[in-house]
Structure formats: structure tokens, C-alpha cells
mmCIF file of C-alpha atoms and ligand atoms in Angstrom:
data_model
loop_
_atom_site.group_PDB
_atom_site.id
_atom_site.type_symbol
_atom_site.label_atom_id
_atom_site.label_comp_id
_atom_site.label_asym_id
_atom_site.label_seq_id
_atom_site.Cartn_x
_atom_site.Cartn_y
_atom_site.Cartn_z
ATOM 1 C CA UNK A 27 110.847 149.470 96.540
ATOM 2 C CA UNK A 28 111.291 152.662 98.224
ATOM 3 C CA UNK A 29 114.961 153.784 98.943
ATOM 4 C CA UNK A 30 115.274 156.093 102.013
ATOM 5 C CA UNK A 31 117.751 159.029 101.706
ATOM 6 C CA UNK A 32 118.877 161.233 104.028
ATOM 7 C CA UNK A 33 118.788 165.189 103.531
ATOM 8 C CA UNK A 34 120.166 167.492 105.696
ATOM 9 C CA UNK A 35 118.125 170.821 105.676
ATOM 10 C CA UNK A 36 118.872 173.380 108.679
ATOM 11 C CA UNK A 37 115.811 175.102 109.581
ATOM 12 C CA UNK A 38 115.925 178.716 111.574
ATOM 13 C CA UNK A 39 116.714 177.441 114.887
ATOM 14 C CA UNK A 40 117.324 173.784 114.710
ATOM 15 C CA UNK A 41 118.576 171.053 112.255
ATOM 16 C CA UNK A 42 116.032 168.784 110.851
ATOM 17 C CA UNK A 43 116.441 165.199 109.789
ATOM 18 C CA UNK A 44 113.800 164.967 107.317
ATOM 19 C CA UNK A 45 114.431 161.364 105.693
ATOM 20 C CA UNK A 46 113.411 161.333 101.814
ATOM 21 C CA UNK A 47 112.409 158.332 99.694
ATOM 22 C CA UNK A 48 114.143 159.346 96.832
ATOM 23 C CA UNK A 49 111.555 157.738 94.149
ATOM 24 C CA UNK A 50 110.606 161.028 92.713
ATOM 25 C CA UNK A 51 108.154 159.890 90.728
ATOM 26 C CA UNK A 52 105.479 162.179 89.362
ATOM 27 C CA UNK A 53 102.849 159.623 89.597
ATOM 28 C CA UNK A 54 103.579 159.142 92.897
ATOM 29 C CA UNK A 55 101.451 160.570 96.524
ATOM 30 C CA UNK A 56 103.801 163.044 98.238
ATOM 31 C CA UNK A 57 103.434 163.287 101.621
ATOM 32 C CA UNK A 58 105.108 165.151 104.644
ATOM 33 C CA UNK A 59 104.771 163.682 107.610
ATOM 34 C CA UNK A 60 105.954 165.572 111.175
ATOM 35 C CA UNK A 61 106.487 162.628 113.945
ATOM 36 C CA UNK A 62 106.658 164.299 117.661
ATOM 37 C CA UNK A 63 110.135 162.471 118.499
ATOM 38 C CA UNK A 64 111.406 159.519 119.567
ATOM 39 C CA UNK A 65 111.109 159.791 122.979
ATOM 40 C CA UNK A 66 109.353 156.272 123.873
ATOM 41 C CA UNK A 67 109.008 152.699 122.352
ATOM 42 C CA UNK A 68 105.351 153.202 121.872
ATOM 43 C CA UNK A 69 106.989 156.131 119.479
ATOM 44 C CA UNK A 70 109.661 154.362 117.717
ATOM 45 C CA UNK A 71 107.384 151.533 116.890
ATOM 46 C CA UNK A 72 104.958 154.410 115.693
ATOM 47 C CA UNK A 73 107.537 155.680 113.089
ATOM 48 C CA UNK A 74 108.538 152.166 112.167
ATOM 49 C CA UNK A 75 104.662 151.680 110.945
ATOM 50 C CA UNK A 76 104.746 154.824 108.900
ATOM 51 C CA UNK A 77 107.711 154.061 107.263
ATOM 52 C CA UNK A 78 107.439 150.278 106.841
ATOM 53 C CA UNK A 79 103.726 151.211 105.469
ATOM 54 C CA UNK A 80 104.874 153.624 102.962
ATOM 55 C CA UNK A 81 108.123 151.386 101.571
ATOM 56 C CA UNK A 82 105.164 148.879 100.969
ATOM 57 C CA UNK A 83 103.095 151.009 98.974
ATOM 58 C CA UNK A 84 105.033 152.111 95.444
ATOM 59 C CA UNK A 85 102.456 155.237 95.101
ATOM 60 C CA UNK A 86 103.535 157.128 98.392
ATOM 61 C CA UNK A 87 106.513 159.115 98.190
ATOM 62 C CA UNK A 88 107.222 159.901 102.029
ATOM 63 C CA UNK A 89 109.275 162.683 103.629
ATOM 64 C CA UNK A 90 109.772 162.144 107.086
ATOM 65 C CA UNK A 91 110.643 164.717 109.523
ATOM 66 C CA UNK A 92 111.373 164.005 113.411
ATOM 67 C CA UNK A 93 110.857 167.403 115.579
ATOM 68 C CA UNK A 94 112.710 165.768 118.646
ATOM 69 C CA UNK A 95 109.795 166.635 120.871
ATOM 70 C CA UNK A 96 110.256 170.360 119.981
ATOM 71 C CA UNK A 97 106.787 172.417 118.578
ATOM 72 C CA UNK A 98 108.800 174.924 116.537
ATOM 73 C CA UNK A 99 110.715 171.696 114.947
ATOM 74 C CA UNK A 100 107.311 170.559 113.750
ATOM 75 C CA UNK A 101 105.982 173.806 112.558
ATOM 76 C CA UNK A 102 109.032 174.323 110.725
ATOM 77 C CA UNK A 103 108.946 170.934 108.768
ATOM 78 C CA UNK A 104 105.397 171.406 107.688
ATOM 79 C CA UNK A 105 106.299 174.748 106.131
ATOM 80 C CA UNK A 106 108.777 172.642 104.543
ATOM 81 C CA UNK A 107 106.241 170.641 102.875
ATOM 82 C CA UNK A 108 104.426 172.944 101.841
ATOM 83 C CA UNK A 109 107.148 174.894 100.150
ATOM 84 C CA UNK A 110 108.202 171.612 98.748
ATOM 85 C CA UNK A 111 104.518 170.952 97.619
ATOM 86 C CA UNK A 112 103.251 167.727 98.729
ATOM 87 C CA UNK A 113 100.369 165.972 98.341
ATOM 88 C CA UNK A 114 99.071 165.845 101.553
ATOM 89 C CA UNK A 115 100.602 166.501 105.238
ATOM 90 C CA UNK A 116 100.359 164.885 107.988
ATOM 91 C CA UNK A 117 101.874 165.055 111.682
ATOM 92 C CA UNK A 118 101.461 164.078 114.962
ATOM 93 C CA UNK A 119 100.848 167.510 116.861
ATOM 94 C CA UNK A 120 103.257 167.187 119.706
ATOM 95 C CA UNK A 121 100.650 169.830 121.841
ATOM 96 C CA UNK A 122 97.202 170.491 121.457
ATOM 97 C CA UNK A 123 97.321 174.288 120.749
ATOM 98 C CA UNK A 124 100.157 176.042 118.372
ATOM 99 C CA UNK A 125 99.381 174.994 115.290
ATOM 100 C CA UNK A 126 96.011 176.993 113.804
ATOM 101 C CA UNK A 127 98.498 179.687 111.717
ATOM 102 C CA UNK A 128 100.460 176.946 109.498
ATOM 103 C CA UNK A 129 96.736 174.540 109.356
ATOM 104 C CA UNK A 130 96.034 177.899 107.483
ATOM 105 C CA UNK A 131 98.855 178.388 105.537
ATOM 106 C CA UNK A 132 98.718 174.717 104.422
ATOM 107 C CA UNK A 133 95.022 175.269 103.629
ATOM 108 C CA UNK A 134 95.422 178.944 101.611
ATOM 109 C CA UNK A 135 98.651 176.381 99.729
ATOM 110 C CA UNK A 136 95.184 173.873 98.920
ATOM 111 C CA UNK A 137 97.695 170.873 100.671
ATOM 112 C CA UNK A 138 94.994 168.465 102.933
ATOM 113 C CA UNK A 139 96.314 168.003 106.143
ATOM 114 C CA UNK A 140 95.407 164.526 108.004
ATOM 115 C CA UNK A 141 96.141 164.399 112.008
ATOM 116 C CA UNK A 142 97.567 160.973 113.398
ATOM 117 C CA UNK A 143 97.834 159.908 116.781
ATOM 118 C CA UNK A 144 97.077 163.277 118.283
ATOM 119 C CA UNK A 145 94.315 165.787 117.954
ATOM 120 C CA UNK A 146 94.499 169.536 118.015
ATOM 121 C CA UNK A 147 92.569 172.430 119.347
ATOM 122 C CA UNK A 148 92.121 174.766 116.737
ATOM 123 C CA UNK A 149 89.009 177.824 116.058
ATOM 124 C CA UNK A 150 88.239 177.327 112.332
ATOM 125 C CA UNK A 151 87.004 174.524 110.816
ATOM 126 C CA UNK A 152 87.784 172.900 108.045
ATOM 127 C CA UNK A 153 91.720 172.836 108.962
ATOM 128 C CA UNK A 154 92.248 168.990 108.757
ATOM 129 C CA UNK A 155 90.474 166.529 106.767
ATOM 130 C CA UNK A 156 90.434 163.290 109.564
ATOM 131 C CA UNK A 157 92.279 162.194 113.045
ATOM 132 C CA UNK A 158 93.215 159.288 113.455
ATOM 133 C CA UNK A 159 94.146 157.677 116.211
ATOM 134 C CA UNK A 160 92.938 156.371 119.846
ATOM 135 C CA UNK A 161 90.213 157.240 122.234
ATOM 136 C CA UNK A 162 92.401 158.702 124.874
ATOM 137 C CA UNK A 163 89.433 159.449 127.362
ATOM 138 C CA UNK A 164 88.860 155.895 127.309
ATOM 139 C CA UNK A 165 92.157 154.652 127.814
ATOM 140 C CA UNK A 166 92.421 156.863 130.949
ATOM 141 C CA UNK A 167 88.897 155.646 132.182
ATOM 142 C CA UNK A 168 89.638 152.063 131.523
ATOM 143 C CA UNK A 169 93.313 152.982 133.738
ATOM 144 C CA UNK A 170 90.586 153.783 136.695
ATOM 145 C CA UNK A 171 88.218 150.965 136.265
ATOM 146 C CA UNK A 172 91.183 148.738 136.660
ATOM 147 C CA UNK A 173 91.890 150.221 139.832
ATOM 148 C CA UNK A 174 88.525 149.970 141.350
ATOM 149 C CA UNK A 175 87.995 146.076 139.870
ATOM 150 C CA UNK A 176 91.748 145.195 141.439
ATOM 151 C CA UNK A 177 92.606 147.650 144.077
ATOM 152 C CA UNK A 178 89.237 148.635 145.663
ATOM 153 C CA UNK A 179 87.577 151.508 146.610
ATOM 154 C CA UNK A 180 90.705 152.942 148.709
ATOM 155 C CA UNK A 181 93.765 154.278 146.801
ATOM 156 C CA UNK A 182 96.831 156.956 146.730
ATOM 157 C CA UNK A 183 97.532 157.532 143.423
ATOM 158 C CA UNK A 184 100.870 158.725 142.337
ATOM 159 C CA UNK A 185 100.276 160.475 138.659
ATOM 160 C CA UNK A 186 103.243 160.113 136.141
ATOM 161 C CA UNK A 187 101.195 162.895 133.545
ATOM 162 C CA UNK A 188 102.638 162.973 130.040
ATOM 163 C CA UNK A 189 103.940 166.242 127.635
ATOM 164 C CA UNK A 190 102.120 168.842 129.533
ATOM 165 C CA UNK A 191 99.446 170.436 126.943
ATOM 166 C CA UNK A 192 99.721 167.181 124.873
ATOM 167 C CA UNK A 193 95.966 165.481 123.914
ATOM 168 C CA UNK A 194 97.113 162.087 125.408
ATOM 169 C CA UNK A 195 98.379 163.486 128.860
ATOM 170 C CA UNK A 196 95.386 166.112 128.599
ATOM 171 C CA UNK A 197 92.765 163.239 127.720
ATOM 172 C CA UNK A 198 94.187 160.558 130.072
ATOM 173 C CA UNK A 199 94.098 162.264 133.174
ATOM 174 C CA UNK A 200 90.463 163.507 131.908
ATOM 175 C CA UNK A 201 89.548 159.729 131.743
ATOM 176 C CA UNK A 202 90.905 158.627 134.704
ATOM 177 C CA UNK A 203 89.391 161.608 137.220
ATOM 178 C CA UNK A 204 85.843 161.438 135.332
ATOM 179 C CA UNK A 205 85.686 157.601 136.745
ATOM 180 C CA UNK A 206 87.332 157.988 140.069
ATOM 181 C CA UNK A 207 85.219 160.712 141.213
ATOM 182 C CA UNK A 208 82.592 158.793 141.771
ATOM 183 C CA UNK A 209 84.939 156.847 144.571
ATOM 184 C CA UNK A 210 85.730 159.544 147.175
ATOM 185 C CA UNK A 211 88.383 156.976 148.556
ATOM 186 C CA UNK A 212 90.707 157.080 145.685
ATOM 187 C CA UNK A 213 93.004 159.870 145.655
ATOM 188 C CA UNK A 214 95.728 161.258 143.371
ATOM 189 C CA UNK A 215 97.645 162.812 145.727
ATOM 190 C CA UNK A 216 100.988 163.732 143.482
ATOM 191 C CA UNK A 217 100.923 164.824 139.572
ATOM 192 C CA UNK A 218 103.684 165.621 138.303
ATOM 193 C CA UNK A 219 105.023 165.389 134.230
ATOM 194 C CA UNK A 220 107.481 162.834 133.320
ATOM 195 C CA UNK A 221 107.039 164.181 129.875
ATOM 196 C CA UNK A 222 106.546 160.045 128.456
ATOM 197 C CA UNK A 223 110.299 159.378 128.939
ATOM 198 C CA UNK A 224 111.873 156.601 131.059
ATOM 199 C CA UNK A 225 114.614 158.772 132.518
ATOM 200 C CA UNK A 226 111.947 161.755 133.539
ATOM 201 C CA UNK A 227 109.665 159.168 134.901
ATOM 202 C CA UNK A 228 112.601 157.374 136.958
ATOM 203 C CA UNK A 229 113.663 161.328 137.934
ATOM 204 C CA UNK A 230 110.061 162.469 139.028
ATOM 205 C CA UNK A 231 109.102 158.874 140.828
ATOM 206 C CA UNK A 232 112.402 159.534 142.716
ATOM 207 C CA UNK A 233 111.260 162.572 143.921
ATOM 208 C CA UNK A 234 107.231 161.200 145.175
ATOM 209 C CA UNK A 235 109.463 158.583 147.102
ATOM 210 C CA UNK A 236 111.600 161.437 148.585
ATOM 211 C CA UNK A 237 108.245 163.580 149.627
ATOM 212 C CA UNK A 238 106.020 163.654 152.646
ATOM 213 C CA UNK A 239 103.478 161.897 151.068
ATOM 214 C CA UNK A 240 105.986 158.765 150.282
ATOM 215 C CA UNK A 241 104.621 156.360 152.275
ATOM 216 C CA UNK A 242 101.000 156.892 151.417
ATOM 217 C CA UNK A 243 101.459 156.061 147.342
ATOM 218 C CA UNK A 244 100.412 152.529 147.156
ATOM 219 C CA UNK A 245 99.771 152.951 143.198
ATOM 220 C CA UNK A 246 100.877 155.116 140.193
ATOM 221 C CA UNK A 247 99.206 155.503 137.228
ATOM 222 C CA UNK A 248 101.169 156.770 134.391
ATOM 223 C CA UNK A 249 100.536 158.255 131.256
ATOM 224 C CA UNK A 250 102.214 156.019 129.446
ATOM 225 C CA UNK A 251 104.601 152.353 129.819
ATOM 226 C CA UNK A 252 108.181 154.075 129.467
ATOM 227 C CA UNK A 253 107.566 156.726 132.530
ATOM 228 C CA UNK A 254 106.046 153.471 134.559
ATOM 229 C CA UNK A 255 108.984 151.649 133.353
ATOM 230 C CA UNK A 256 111.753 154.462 135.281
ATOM 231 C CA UNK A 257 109.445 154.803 138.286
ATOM 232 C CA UNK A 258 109.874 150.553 138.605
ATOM 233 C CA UNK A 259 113.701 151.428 139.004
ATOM 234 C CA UNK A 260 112.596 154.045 141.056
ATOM 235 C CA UNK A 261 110.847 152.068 143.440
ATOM 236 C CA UNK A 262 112.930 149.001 143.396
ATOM 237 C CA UNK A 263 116.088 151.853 144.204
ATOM 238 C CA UNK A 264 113.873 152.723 147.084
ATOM 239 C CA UNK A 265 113.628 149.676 148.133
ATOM 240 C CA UNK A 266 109.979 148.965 147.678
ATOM 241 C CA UNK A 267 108.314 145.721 146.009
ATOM 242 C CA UNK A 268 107.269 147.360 142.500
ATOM 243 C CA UNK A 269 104.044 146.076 141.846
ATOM 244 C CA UNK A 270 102.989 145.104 145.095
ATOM 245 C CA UNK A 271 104.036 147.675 147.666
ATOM 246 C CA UNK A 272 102.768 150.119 145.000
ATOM 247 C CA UNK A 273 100.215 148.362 141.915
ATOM 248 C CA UNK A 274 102.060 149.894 138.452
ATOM 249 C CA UNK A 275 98.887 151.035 136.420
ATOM 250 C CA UNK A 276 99.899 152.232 133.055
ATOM 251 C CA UNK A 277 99.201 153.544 128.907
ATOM 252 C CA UNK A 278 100.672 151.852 125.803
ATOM 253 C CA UNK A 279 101.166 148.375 125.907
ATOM 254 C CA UNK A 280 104.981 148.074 124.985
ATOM 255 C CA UNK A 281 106.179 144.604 125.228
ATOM 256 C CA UNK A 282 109.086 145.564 128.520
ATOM 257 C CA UNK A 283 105.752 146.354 130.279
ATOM 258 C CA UNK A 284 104.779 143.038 129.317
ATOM 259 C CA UNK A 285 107.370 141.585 130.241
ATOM 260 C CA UNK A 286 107.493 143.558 133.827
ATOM 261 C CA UNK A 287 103.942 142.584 134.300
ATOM 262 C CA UNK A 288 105.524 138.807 133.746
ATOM 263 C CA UNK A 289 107.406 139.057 136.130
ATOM 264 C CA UNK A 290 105.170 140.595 139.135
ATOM 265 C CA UNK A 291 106.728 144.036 138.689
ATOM 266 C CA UNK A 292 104.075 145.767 136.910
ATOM 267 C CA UNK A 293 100.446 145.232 136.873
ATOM 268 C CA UNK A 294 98.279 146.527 134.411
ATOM 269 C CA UNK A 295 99.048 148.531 130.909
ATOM 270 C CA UNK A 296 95.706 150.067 128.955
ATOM 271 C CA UNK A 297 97.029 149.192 124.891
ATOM 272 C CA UNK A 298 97.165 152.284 122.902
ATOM 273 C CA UNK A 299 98.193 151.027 119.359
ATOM 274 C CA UNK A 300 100.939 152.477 117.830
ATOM 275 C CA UNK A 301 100.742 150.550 114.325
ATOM 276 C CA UNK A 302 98.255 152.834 112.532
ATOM 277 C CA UNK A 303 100.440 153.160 109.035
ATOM 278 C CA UNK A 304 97.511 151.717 107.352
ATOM 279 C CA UNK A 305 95.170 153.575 108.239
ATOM 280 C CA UNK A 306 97.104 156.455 107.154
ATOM 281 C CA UNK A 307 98.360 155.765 103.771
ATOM 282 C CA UNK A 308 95.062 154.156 103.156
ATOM 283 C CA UNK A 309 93.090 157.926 103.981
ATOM 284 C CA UNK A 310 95.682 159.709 102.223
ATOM 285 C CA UNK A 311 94.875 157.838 99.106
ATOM 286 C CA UNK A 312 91.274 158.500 99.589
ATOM 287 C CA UNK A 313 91.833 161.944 100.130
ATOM 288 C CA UNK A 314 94.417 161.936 97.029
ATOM 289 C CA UNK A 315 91.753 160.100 95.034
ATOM 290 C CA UNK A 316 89.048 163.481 95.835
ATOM 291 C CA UNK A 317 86.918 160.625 97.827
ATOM 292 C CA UNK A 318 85.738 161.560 101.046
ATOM 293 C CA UNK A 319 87.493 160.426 104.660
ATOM 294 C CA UNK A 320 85.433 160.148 107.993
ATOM 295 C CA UNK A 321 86.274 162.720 109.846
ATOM 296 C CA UNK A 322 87.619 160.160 113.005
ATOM 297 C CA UNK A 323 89.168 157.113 112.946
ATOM 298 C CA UNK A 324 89.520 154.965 115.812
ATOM 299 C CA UNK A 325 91.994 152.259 116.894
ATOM 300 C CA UNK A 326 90.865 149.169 118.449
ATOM 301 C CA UNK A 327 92.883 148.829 121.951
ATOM 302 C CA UNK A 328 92.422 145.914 124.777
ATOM 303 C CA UNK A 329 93.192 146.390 128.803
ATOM 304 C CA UNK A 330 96.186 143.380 130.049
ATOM 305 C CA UNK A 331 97.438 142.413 133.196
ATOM 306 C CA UNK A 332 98.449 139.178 134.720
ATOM 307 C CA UNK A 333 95.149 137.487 133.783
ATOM 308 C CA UNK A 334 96.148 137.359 130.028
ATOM 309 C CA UNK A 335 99.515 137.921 129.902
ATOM 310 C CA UNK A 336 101.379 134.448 129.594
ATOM 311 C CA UNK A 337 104.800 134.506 128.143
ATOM 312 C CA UNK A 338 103.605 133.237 124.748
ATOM 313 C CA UNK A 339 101.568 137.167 124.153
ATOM 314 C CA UNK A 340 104.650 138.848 125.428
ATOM 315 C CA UNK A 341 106.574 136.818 122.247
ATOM 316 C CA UNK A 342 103.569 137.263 119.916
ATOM 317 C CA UNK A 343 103.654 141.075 120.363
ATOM 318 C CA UNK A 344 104.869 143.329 116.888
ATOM 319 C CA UNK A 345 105.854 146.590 119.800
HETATM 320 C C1 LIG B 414 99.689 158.117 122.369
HETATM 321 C C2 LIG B 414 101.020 158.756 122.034
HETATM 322 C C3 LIG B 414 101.837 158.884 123.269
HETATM 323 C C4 LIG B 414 102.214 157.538 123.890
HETATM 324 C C5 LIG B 414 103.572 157.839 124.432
HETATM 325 O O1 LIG B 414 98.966 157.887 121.212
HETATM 326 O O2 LIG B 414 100.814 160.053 121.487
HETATM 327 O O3 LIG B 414 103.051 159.533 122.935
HETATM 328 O O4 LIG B 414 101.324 157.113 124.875
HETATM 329 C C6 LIG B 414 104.155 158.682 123.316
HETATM 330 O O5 LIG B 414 104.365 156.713 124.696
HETATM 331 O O6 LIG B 414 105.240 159.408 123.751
#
């Protein structure tokens, strides 16, 4: 059973919590692993997969690092592990671009580096061994086809855009425009980033309620279900009907979306699954074992909205 201990290491600019299991056995699969933060639920139930996954498995010895949404944070804890000499690293790159010069150093240090959730944009190949995660294009286009199918061919879209440079935010919005251009009468006429927090989301939707353009928005699409979640205070603060003066299209599939969509407030949420621990300690033991890893590995994601939400799949969700 692995016991989690907490070690305090202060890193150049910052102070990492890295989070140890403290089995220390040789026999054991060290691995690093950099999480982006804990800015959302879809996050926090992330981390609680990774962890709960690895105190399951008596051959993974996990360090745990969490960069509080800051890039240097991340590089700095992977350096870490490599001085520290795990088996394998792996992180959730909080951008796409950044990270090429420590993907080298943990390749010239022979550590295999596996990327989860997010992807990265880097030159040379050869600098991670698999990503896994979700289709992000396709969670963006299935965002637009849900538009089309329940709104029509006539929409102002208000755009709640995730961590600017991030793949998700980058790949979403990809998605979404790639299917809409082909309907001249939907429009995103505001984009702004709400950087996947509730409280930016709420701040940013304040401001599209506050604009010119206010009274145009009849839906938002956002990158994600905690941003959706602050624009529905937002909107309700505005005194608007969330969810039917202006549809609530969103990314994740947290259960308070769920529950919003319930309850008329919300009306659609693309699932992006956050419990991929599996799928990670499972590669890393491949890798760890010298077999080979495909190079992608997807996650298998629905579309809900009122249809086939009852409150029965809002109790039976695990995030
Ligand atoms: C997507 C993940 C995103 C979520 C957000 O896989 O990277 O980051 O959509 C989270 O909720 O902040």
C-alpha cells in the first residue's frame, strides 16, 4: 500500500509540492509526474486518477509534482526527476511550446518521457515515447455540430477559450471553426481566455454582457465546464435566463455541469475524460518492461445534454 509523503523542495523561483510515496523500493517503477495545476474539477479528478492508480499498483513508486498552472514550475520539477533518476517521466505540458530543451535533457539522461492529457509541439523526434489523452479537434467539432443539430443555422457565439497556447484551448477552437465555417450564419463574435477557471470565466462573461455586442450573444461555447460554470453566474447576475436566453455549450463533462444541465441552466457539455491513470501506469510498465507503446492513445468520450441526462447519470458519474 503506498504511503504518500510530503517533501518540501524550493526550486529557483517557486516552492514545489512534489508529494512522494515513500516505498523506496528498488524493485519498484519510479516515476515523475508534472500535473498542470489544479485549476478545474476536470483537473482535480485528473490527479485523483493518477494517484489512486499508482497507490493500486505496488510496482510504481510515484512523485507527484503540481506546477500551479506555472510553465517554469513544470520545467523545474522534471529536472527534478531527472536529477533524482526516475524511471520514466511524465507530465501534462501546461502549453504546447517550451518544453523541447528539458525533452532533451531527459533524453541525453536515457529517462522515457510519456505525455498525458496534453500534446506538445516540439522539432526533433524521438522526444516522447506516447500521448495519451483525448482528441481535442473532435471535442471542439462535436461542440459545433451540437449547435447546428439544436440551435440552427443562425448563432452569436460568445467564446470562453482556455490557457492561451495550451493544446486543448488551441485544438478546441480549431474543432469548432473547421465545422462552423461551413454555416456563414454562425458567428463567434467575442473570444476571449478564461484561462479554464470558474472565477476568470465568471470575470470575462461579465465583461461580453457589459460590451456592445451584449445583446447579440445568444450562446457561449466554452473551452471547458468550470469557465461555463462562472459565465452561468454571470448571466443569471445579468439577469438573463442561462440556458435559454443564451444555450451554455461546453468541454469536460464534470458532474455541476450535469447537474446545471438538470436543471435547464446549461445545455450541452462534450465529455473529455479525465480518468486516464490506467492507461498511464499501464504504458509506463510497457515502456519499463523495453516493450513497445503506440505512439497515441485515445480516450473514448460521449456528447450529453438534456436528452440523456436524467438525474440517475448525474449520481452514477466518478467526476
Ligand atoms: C483537457 C484538459 C483541460 C480541461 C480543463 O484534457 O487539459 O485542462 O478541459 C483543464 O478543465 O483545466
Amino acid at each position: 500500500m503506498n504511503k504518500f509523503a510530503t517533501v518540501i523542495m524550493a526550486a529557483a523561483a517557486a516552492t514545489l509540492l512534489v508529494t512522494a510515496c515513500s516505498k523506496g523500493d528498488s524493485s519498484q517503477i519510479k516515476v515523475g509526474f508534472a500535473q498542470v495545476g489544479a485549476e478545474s474539477d476536470w483537473r482535480k479528478a485528473n490527479t485523483e486518477s493518477i494517484k489512486g492508480e499508482a497507490d493500486k499498483r505496488s510496482n510504481i513508486d510515484l512523485t507527484f509534482s503540481d506546477a500551479q498552472q506555472k510553465q517554469e514550475n513544470q520545467i523545474s520539477a522534471i529536472r527534478t526527476f531527472i536529477t533524482k533518476g526516475v524511471d520514466v517521466i511524465s507530465f501534462s505540458p501546461i502549453v504546447k511550446t517550451g518544453f523541447e530543451d528539458v525533452l532533451k535533457e531527459a533524453k541525453e539522461a536515457g529517462i522515457p518521457v510519456v505525455l498525458f492529457d496534453r500534446g506538445v509541439e516540439v522539432s526533433e523526434p524521438g522526444l516522447y515515447k506516447c500521448l495519451i489523452g483525448s482528441d481535442f479537434v473532435e471535442e471542439g467539432r462535436r461542440a459545433a455540430r451540437w449547435v447546428i443539430e439544436n440551435v440552427g443555422e443562425n448563432a452569436n457565439v460568445a467564446e470562453l477559450v482556455g490557457t492561451p497556447g495550451s493544446d486543448p484551448a488551441v485544438e478546441r477552437k480549431k474543432g469548432f471553426e473547421e465545422i462552423i465555417k461551413d454555416h456563414p450564419g454562425i458567428k463567434i463574435i467575442k473570444s476571449q481566455t478564461g484561462d479554464f477557471t470558474r472565477a476568470k470565466g465568471k470575470e470575462v462573461m461579465e465583461s461580453f454582457l457589459k460590451s456592445p455586442e451584449a445583446d447579440q450573444i445568444n450562446v457561449l461555447f466554452a473551452h471547458n465546464d468550470d469557465m461555463a460554470l462562472g459565465a452561468i453566474q454571470a448571466i443569471e447576475e445579468a439577469g438573463k435566463k442561462p440556458g435559454k436566453d443564451i444555450i451554455i455549450v461546453s468541454i469536460d463533462g464534470v458532474k455541476s455541469i450535469f447537474e446545471a444541465i438538470l436543471a435547464g441552466k446549461a445545455n450541452c457539455t462534450v465529455e473529455c475524460n479525465p480518468i486516464i491513470g490506467a492507461q498511464l501506469f499501464d504504458v509506463v510498465e510497457k515502456i519499463h518492461a523495453g516493450e513497445t507503446v503506440p505512439e497515441r492513445v485515445y480516450s473514448v468520450e460521449s456528447v450529453y445534454d438534456s436528452k440523456n441526462i436524467t438525474q440517475e447519470v448525474v449520481d452514477s458519474r466518478k467526476y
